[in-house]
PDB file of C-alpha atoms in Angstrom:
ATOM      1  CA  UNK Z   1       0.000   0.000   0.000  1.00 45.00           C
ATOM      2  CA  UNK Z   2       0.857   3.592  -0.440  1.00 48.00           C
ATOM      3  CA  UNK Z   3       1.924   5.518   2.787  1.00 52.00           C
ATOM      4  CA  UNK Z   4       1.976   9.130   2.677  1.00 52.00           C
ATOM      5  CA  UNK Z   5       4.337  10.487   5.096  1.00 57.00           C
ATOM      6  CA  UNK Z   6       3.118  13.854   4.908  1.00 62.00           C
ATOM      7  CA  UNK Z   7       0.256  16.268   5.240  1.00 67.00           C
ATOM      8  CA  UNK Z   8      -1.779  16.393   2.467  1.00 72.00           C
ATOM      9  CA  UNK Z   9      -4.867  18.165   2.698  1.00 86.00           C
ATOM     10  CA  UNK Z  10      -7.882  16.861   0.605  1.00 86.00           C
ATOM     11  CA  UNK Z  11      -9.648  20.708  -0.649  1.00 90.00           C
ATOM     12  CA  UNK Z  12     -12.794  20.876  -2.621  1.00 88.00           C
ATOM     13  CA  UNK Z  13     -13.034  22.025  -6.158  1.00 91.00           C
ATOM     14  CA  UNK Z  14     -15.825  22.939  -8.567  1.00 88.00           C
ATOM     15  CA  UNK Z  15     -14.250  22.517 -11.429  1.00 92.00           C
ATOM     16  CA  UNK Z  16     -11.829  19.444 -11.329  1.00 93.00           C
ATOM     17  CA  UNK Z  17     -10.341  19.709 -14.984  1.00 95.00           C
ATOM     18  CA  UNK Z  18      -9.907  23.454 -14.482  1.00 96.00           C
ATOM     19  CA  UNK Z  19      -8.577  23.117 -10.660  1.00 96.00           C
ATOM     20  CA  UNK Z  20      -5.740  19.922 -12.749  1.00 96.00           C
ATOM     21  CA  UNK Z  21      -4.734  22.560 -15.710  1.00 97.00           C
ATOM     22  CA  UNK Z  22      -4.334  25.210 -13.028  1.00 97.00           C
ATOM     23  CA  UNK Z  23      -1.902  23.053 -11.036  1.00 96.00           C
ATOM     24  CA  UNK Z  24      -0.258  21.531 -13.390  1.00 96.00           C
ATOM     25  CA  UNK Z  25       0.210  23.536 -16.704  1.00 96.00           C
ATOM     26  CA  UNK Z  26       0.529  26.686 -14.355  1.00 96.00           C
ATOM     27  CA  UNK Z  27       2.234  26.087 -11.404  1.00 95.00           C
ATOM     28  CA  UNK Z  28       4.238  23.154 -12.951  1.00 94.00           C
ATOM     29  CA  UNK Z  29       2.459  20.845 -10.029  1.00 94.00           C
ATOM     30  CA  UNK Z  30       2.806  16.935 -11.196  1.00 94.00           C
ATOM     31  CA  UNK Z  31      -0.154  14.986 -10.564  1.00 94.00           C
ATOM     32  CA  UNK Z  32      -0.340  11.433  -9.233  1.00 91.00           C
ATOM     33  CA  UNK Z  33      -3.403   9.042  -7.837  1.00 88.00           C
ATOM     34  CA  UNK Z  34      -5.480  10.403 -10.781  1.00 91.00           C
ATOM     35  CA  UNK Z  35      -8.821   8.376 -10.023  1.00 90.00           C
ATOM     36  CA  UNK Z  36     -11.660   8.500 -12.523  1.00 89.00           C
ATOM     37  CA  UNK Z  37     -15.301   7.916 -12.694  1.00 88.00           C
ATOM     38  CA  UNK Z  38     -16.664   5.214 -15.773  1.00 91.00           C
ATOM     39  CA  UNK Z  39     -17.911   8.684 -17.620  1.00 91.00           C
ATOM     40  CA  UNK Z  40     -14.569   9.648 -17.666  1.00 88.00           C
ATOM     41  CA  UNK Z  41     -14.882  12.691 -14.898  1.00 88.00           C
ATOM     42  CA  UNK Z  42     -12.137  12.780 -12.423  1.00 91.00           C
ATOM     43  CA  UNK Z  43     -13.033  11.987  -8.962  1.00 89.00           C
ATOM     44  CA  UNK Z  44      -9.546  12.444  -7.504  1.00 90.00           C
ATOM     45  CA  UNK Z  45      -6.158  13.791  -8.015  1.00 93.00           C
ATOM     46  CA  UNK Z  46      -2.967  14.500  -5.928  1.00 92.00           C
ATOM     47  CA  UNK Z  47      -0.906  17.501  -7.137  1.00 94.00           C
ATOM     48  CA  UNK Z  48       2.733  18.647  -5.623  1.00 90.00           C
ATOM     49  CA  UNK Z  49       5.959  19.397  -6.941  1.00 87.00           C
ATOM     50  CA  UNK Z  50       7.712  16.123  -6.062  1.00 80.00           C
ATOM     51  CA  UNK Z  51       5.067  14.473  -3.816  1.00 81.00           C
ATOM     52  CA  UNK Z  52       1.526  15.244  -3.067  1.00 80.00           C
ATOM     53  CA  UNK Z  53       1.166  18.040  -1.337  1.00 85.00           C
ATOM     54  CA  UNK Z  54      -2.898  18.639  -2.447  1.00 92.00           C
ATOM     55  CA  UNK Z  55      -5.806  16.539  -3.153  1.00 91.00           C
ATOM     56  CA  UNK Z  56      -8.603  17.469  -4.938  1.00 93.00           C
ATOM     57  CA  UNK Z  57     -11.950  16.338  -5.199  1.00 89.00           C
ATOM     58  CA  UNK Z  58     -14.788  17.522  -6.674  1.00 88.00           C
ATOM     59  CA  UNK Z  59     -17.525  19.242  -4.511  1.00 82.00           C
ATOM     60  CA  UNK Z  60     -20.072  16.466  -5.374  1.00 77.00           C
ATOM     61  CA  UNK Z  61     -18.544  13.720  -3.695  1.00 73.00           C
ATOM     62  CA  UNK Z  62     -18.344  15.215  -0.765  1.00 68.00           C
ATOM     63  CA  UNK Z  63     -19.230  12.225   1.831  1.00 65.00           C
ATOM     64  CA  UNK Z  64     -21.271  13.996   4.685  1.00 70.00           C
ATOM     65  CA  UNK Z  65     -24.644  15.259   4.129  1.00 73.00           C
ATOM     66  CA  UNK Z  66     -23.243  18.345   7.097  1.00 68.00           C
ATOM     67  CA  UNK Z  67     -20.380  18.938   4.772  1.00 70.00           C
ATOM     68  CA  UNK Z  68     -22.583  19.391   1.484  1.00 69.00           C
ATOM     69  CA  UNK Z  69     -24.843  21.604   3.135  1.00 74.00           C
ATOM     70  CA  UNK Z  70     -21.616  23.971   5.016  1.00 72.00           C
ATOM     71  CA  UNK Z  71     -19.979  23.956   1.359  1.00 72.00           C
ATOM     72  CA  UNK Z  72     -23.699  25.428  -0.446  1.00 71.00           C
ATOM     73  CA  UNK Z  73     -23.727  27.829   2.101  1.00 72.00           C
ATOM     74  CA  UNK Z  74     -19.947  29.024   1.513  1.00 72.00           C
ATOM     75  CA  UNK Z  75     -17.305  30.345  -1.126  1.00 76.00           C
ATOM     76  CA  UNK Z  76     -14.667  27.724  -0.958  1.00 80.00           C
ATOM     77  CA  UNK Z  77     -11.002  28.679  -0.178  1.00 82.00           C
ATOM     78  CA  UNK Z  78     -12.194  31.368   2.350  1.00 79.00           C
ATOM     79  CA  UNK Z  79      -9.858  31.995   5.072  1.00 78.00           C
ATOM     80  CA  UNK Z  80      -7.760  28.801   3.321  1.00 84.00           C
ATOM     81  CA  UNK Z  81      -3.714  30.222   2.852  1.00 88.00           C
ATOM     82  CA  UNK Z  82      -1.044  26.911   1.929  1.00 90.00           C
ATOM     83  CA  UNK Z  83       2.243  27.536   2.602  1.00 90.00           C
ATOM     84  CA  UNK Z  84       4.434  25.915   0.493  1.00 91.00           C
ATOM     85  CA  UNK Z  85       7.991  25.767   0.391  1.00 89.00           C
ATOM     86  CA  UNK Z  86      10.399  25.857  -2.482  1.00 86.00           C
ATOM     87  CA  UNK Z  87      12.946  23.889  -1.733  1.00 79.00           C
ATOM     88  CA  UNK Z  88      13.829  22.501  -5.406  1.00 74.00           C
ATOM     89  CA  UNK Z  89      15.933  24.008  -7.868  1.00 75.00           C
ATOM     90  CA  UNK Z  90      13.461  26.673  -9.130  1.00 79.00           C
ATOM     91  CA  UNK Z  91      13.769  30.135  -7.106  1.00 91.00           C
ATOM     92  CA  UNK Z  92      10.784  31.900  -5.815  1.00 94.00           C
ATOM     93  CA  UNK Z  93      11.130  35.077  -8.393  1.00 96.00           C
ATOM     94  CA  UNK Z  94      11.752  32.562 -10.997  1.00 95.00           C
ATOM     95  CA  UNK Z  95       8.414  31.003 -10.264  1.00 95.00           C
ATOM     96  CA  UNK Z  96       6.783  33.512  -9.740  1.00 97.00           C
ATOM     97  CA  UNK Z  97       7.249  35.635 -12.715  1.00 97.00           C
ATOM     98  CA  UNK Z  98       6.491  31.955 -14.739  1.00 95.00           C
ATOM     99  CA  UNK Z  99       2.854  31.938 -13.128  1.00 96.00           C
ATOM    100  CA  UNK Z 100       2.313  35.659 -13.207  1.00 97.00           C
ATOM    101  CA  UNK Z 101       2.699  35.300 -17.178  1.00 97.00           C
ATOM    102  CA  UNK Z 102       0.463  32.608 -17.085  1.00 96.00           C
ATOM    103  CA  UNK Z 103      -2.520  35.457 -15.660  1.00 96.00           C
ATOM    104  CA  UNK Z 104      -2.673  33.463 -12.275  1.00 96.00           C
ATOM    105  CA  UNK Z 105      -4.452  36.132 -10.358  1.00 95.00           C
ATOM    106  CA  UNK Z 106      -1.545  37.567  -7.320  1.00 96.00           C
ATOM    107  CA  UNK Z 107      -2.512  38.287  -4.284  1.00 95.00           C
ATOM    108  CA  UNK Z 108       0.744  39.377  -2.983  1.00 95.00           C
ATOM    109  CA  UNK Z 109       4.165  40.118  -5.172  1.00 97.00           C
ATOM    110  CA  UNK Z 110       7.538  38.662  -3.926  1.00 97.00           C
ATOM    111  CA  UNK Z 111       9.048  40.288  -0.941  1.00 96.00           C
ATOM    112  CA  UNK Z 112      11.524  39.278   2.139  1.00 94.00           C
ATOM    113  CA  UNK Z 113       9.072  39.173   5.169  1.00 92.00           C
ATOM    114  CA  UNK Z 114      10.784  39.616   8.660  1.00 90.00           C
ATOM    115  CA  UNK Z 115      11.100  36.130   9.763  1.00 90.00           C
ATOM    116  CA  UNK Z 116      13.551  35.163   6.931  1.00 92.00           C
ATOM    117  CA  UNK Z 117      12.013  34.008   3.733  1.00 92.00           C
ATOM    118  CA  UNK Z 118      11.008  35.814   0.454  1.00 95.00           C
ATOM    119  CA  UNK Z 119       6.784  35.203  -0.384  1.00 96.00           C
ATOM    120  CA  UNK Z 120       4.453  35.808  -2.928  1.00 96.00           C
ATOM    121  CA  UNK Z 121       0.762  34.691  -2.989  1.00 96.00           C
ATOM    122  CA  UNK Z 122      -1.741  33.925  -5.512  1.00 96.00           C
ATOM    123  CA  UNK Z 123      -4.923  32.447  -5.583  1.00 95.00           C
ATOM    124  CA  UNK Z 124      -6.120  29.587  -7.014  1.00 95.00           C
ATOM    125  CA  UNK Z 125      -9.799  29.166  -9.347  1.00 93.00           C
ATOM    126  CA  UNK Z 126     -11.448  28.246  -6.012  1.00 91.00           C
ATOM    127  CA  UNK Z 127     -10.471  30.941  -4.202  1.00 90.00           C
ATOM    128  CA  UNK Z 128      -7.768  28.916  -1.925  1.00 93.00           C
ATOM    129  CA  UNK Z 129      -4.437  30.870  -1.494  1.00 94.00           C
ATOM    130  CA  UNK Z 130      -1.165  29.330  -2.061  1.00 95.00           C
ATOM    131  CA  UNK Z 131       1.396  31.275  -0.616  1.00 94.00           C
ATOM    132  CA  UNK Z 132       5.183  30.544  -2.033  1.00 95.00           C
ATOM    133  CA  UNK Z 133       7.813  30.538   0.447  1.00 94.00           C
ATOM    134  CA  UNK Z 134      12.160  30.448   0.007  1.00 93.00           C
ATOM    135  CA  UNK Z 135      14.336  30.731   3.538  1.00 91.00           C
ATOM    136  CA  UNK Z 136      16.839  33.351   2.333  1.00 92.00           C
ATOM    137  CA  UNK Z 137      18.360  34.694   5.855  1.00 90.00           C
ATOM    138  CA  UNK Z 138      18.799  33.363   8.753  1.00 92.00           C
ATOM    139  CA  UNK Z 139      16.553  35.596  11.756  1.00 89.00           C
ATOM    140  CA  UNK Z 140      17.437  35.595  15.887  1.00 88.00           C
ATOM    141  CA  UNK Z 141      14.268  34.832  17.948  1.00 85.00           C
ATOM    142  CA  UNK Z 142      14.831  38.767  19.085  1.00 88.00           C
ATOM    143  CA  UNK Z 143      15.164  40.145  15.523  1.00 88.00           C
ATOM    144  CA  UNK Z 144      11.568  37.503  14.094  1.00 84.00           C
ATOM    145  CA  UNK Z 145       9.948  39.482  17.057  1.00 86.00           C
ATOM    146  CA  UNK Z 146      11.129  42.898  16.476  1.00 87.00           C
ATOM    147  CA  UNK Z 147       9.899  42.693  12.807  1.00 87.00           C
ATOM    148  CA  UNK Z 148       6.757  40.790  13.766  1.00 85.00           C
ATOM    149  CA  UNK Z 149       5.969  43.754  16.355  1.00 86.00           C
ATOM    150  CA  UNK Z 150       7.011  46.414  13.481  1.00 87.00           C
ATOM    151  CA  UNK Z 151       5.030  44.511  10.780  1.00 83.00           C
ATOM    152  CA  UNK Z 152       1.716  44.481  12.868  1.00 79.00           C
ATOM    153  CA  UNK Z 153       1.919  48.252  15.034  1.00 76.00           C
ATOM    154  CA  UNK Z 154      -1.333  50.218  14.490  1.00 62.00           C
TER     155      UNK Z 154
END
């Protein structure tokens, strides 16, 4: 059997062929566990750089009737940020100015936060936000608070 060692959160799509372009011909994401239905509609894929790192499934097949109801109710991807680190031999501005050509919609450009590592967010068609991450200096404990107290004064 297969044994992720990992965290791989399961998110809910509405489109599933739109949600696999957008991770895959975009963000360069290669997919794995592709599972689909006898009509030929996917009902599950796992997308990641070198592993999974996301699963999708369609909204339809969600299993509880509580679920189904929350996600009618709801915008997906609301409140949803993944952090993902790059960690490969692509760099973050690299990768980033790749997806930006591709129209992916930004959220926020590439900068060096405070705590060490240069970020840029976008957002994916569901709304979930996949923030890009690259450790470029090294930060004390005293220094990540000073910049997280200067970074959030009102």
């Amino acid at each position: 059997p297969r044994i992720n060692k990992t965290i791989a959160p399961s998110i809910r799509v509405k489109d599933m062929q739109k949600s696999l372009d957008f991770y895959t011909k975009t963000l360069g994401f290669k997919a794995s566990d592709k599972l689909s239905r006898k009509d030929g509609r996917i009902a599950h894929v796992s997308v990641g750089f070198d592993s999974p790192l996301l699963m999708l499934s369609p909204v339809e097949y969600v299993r509880t009737q509580l679920t189904k109801e929350d996600l009618t109710k709801n915008k997906l991807g609301i409140g949803v940020e993944f952090h993902i680190g790059m960690t490969g031999t692509k760099k973050l501005d690299e990768f980033f100015t790749e997806v930006k050509a591709k129209g992916v919609t930004v959220i926020n450009e590439p900068k060096t936060e405070f705590w060490g590592n240069r970020i840029f967010t976008v957002r994916d068609p569901d709304g979930y936000a996949l923030t890009f991450s690259e450790h470029v200096n090294d930060v004390t404990p005293e220094a990540w608070t000073a910049g997280f107290e200067t970074a959030h004064q009102k």
